PDB file of C-alpha atoms in Angstrom:
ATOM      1  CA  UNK S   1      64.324  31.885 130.591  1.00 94.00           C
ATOM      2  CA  UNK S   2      60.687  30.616 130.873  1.00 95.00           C
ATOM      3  CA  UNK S   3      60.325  30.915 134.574  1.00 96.00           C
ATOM      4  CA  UNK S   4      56.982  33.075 133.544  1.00 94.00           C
ATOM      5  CA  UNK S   5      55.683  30.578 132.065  1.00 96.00           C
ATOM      6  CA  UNK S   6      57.316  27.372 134.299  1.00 96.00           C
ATOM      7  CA  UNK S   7      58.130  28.763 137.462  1.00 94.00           C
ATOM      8  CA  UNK S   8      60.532  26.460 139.706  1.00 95.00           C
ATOM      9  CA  UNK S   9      60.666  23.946 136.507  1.00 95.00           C
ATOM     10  CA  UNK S  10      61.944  26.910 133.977  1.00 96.00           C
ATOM     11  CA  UNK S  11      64.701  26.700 131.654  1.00 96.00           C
ATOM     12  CA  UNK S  12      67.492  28.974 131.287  1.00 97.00           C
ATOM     13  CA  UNK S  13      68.560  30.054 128.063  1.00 97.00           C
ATOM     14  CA  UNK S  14      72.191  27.986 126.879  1.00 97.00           C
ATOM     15  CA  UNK S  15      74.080  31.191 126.537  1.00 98.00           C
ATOM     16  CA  UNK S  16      72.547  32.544 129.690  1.00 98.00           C
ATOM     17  CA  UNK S  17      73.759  29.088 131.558  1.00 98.00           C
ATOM     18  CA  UNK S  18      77.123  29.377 129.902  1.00 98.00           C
ATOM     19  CA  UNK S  19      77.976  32.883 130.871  1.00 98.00           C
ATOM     20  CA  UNK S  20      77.035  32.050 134.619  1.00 98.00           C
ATOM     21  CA  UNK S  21      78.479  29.332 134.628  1.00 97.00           C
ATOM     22  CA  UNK S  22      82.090  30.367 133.423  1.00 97.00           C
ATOM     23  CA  UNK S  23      82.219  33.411 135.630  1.00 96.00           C
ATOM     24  CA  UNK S  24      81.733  31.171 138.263  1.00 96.00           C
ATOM     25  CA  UNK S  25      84.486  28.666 137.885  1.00 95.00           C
ATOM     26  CA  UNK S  26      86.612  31.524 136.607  1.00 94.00           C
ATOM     27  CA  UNK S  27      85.685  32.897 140.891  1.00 92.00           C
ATOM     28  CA  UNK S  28      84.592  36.377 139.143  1.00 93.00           C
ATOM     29  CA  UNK S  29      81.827  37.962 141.009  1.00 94.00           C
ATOM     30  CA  UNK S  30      78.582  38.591 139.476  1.00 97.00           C
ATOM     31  CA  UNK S  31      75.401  40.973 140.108  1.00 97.00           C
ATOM     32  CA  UNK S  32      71.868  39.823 139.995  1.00 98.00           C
ATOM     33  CA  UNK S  33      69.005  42.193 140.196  1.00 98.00           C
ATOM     34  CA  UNK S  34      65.412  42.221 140.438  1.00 97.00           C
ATOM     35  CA  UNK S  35      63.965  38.577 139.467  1.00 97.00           C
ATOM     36  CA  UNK S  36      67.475  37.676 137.821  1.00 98.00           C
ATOM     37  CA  UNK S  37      68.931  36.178 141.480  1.00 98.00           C
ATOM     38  CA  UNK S  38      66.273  33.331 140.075  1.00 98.00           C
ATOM     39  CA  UNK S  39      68.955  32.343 136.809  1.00 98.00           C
ATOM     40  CA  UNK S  40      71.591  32.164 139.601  1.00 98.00           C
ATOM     41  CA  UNK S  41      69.164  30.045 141.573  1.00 97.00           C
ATOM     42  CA  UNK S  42      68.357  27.299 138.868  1.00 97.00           C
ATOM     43  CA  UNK S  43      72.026  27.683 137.269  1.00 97.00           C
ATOM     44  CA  UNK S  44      73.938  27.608 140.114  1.00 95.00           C
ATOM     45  CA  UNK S  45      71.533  25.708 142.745  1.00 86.00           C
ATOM     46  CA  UNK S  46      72.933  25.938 146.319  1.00 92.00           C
ATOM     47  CA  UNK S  47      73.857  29.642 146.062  1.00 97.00           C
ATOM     48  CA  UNK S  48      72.599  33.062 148.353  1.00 98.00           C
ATOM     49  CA  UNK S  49      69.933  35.466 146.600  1.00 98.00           C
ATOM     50  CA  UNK S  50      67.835  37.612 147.758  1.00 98.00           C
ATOM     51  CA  UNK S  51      64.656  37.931 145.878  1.00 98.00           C
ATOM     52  CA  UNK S  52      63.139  40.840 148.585  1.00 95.00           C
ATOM     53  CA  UNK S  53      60.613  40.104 151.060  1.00 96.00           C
ATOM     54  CA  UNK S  54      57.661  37.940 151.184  1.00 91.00           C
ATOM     55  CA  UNK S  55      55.107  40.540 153.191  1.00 87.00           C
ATOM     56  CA  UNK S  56      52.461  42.844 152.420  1.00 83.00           C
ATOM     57  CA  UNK S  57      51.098  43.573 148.870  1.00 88.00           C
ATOM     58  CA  UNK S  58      54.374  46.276 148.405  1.00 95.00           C
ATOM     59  CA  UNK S  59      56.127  42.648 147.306  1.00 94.00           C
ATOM     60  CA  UNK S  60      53.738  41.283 144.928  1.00 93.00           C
ATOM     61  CA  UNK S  61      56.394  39.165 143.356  1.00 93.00           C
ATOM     62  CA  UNK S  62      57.044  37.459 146.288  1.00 92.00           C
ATOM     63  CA  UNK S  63      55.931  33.872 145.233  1.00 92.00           C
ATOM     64  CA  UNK S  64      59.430  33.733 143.587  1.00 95.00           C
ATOM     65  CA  UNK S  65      61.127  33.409 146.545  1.00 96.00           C
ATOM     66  CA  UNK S  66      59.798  29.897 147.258  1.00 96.00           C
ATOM     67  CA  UNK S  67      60.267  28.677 143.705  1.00 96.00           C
ATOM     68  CA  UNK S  68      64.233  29.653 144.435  1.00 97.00           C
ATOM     69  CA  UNK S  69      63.909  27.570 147.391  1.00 97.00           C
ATOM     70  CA  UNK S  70      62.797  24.757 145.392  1.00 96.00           C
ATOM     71  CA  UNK S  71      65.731  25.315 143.307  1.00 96.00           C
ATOM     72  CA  UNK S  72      68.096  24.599 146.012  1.00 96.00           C
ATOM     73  CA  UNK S  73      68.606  28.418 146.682  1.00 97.00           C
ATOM     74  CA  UNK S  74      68.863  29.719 150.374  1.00 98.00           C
ATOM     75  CA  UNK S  75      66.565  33.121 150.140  1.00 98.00           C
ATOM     76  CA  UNK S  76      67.621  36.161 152.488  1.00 98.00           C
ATOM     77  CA  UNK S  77      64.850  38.477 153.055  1.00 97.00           C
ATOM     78  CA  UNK S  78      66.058  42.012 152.397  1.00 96.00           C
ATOM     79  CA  UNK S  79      64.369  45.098 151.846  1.00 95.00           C
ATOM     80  CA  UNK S  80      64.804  47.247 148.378  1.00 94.00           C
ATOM     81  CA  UNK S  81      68.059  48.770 149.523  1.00 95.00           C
ATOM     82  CA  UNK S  82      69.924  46.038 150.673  1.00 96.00           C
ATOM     83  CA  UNK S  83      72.143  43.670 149.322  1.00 96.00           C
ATOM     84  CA  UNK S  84      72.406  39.761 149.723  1.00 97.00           C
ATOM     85  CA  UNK S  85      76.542  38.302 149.226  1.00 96.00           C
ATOM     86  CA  UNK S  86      76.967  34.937 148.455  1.00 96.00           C
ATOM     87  CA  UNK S  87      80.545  35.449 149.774  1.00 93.00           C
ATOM     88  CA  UNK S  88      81.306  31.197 148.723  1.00 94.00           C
ATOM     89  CA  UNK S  89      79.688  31.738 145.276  1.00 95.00           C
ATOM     90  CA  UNK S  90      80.628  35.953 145.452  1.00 95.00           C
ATOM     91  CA  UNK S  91      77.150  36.189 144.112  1.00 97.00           C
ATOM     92  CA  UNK S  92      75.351  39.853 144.753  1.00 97.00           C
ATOM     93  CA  UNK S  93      71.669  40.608 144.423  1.00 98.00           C
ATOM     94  CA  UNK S  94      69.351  42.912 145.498  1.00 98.00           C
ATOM     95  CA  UNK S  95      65.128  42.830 145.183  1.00 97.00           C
ATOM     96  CA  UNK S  96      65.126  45.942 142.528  1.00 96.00           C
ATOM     97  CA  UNK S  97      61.362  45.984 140.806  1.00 96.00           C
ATOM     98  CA  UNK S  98      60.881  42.975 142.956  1.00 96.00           C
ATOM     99  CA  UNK S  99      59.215  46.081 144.962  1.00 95.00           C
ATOM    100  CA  UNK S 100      56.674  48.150 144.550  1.00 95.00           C
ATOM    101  CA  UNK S 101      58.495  51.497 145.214  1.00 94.00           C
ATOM    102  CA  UNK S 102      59.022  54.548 143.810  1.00 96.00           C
ATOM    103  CA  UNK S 103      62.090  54.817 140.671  1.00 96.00           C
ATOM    104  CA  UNK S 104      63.988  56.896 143.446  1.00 96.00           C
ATOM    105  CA  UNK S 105      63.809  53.655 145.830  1.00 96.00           C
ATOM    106  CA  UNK S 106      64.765  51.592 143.177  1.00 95.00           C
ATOM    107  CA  UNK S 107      67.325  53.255 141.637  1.00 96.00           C
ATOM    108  CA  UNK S 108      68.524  53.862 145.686  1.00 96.00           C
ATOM    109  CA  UNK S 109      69.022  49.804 145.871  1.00 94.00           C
ATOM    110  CA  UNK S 110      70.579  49.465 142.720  1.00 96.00           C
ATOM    111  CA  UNK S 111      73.164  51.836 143.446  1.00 96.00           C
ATOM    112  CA  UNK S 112      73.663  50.010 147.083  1.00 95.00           C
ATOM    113  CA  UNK S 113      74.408  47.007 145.058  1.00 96.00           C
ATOM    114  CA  UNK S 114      76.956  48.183 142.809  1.00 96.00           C
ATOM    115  CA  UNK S 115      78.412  50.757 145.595  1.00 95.00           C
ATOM    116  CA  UNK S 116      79.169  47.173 147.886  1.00 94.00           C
ATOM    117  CA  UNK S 117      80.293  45.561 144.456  1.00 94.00           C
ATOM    118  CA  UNK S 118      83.030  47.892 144.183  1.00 94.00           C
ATOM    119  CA  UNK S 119      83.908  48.381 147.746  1.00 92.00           C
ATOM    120  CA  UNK S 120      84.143  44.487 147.948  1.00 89.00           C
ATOM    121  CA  UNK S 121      86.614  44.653 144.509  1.00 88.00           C
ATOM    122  CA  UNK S 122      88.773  47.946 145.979  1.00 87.00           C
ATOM    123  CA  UNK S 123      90.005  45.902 149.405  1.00 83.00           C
ATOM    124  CA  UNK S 124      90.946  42.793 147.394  1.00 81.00           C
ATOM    125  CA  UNK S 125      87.943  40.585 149.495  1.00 70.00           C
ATOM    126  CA  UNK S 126      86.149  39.183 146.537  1.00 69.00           C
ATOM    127  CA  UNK S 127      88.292  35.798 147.040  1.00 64.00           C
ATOM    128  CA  UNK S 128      86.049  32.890 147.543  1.00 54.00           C
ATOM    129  CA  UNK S 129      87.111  30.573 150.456  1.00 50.00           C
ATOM    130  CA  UNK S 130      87.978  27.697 148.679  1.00 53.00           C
ATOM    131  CA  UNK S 131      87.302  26.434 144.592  1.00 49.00           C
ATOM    132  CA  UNK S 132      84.068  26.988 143.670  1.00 50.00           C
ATOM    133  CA  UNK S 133      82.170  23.440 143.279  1.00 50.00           C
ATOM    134  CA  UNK S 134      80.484  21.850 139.928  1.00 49.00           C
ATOM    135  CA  UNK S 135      76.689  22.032 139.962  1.00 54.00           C
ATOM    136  CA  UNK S 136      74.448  19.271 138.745  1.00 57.00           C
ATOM    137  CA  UNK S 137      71.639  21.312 138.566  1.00 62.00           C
ATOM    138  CA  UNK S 138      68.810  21.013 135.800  1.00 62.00           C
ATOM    139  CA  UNK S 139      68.766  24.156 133.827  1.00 58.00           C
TER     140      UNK S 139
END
């Protein structure tokens, strides 16, 4: 994408858009990390992310989290090793680099992610509660 360069107003990449979009309507859960909750954001547009926290110079990326609000994206405010679940859109992300930390931090929330991931997949409750809805979002 060009969200470097365009910020809220970025565009997404067609294959990027395509692959987001099908696991989506195909209800298969997917895993954003770091600043990629932002391609769910302006793909998806009403989904859960979590793009860390927006306090103290340990989150200097934190500007992102209001352009995902401008992209119709609710923002939970999580800390390196958490995770956010978009149970409706069975979207996970978690802040990653969005941190300052150390690798051990890092690679600490990561491995949260994909630990709840496959938790979530092993007792069968990565059903969405109804058919996920078409977006009309600008990509």
């Amino acid at each position: 994408s060009d969200y470097a360069i365009k910020g809220a107003d970025c565009n997404v990449i067609p294959e990027v858009v395509k692959v987001i979009q099908e696991f989506h309507n195909a209800k298969k859960p997917q895993g954003f990390l770091c600043i990629s909750p932002i391609l769910a954001a302006r793909v998806l547009c009403t989904v859960k992310i979590t793009l860390g926290k927006n306090s103290c110079d340990k989150w200097p990326h934190r500007g992102a989290i209001e352009d995902a609000k401008k992209m119709g994206a609710t923002v939970e405010l999580r800390n390196w090793d958490e995770v956010s679940f978009d149970e409706e859109n069975l979207i996970f992300s978690s802040p990653a680099y969005m941190y300052d930390g150390q690798y051990h931090e890092i690679d600490d929330g990561i491995g949260h992610m994909v630990k709840y991931m496959l938790v979530m997949l092993r007792k069968g409750k990565l059903k969405p509660k109804e058919k996920c809805a078409p977006r009309d979002c600008k990509h």
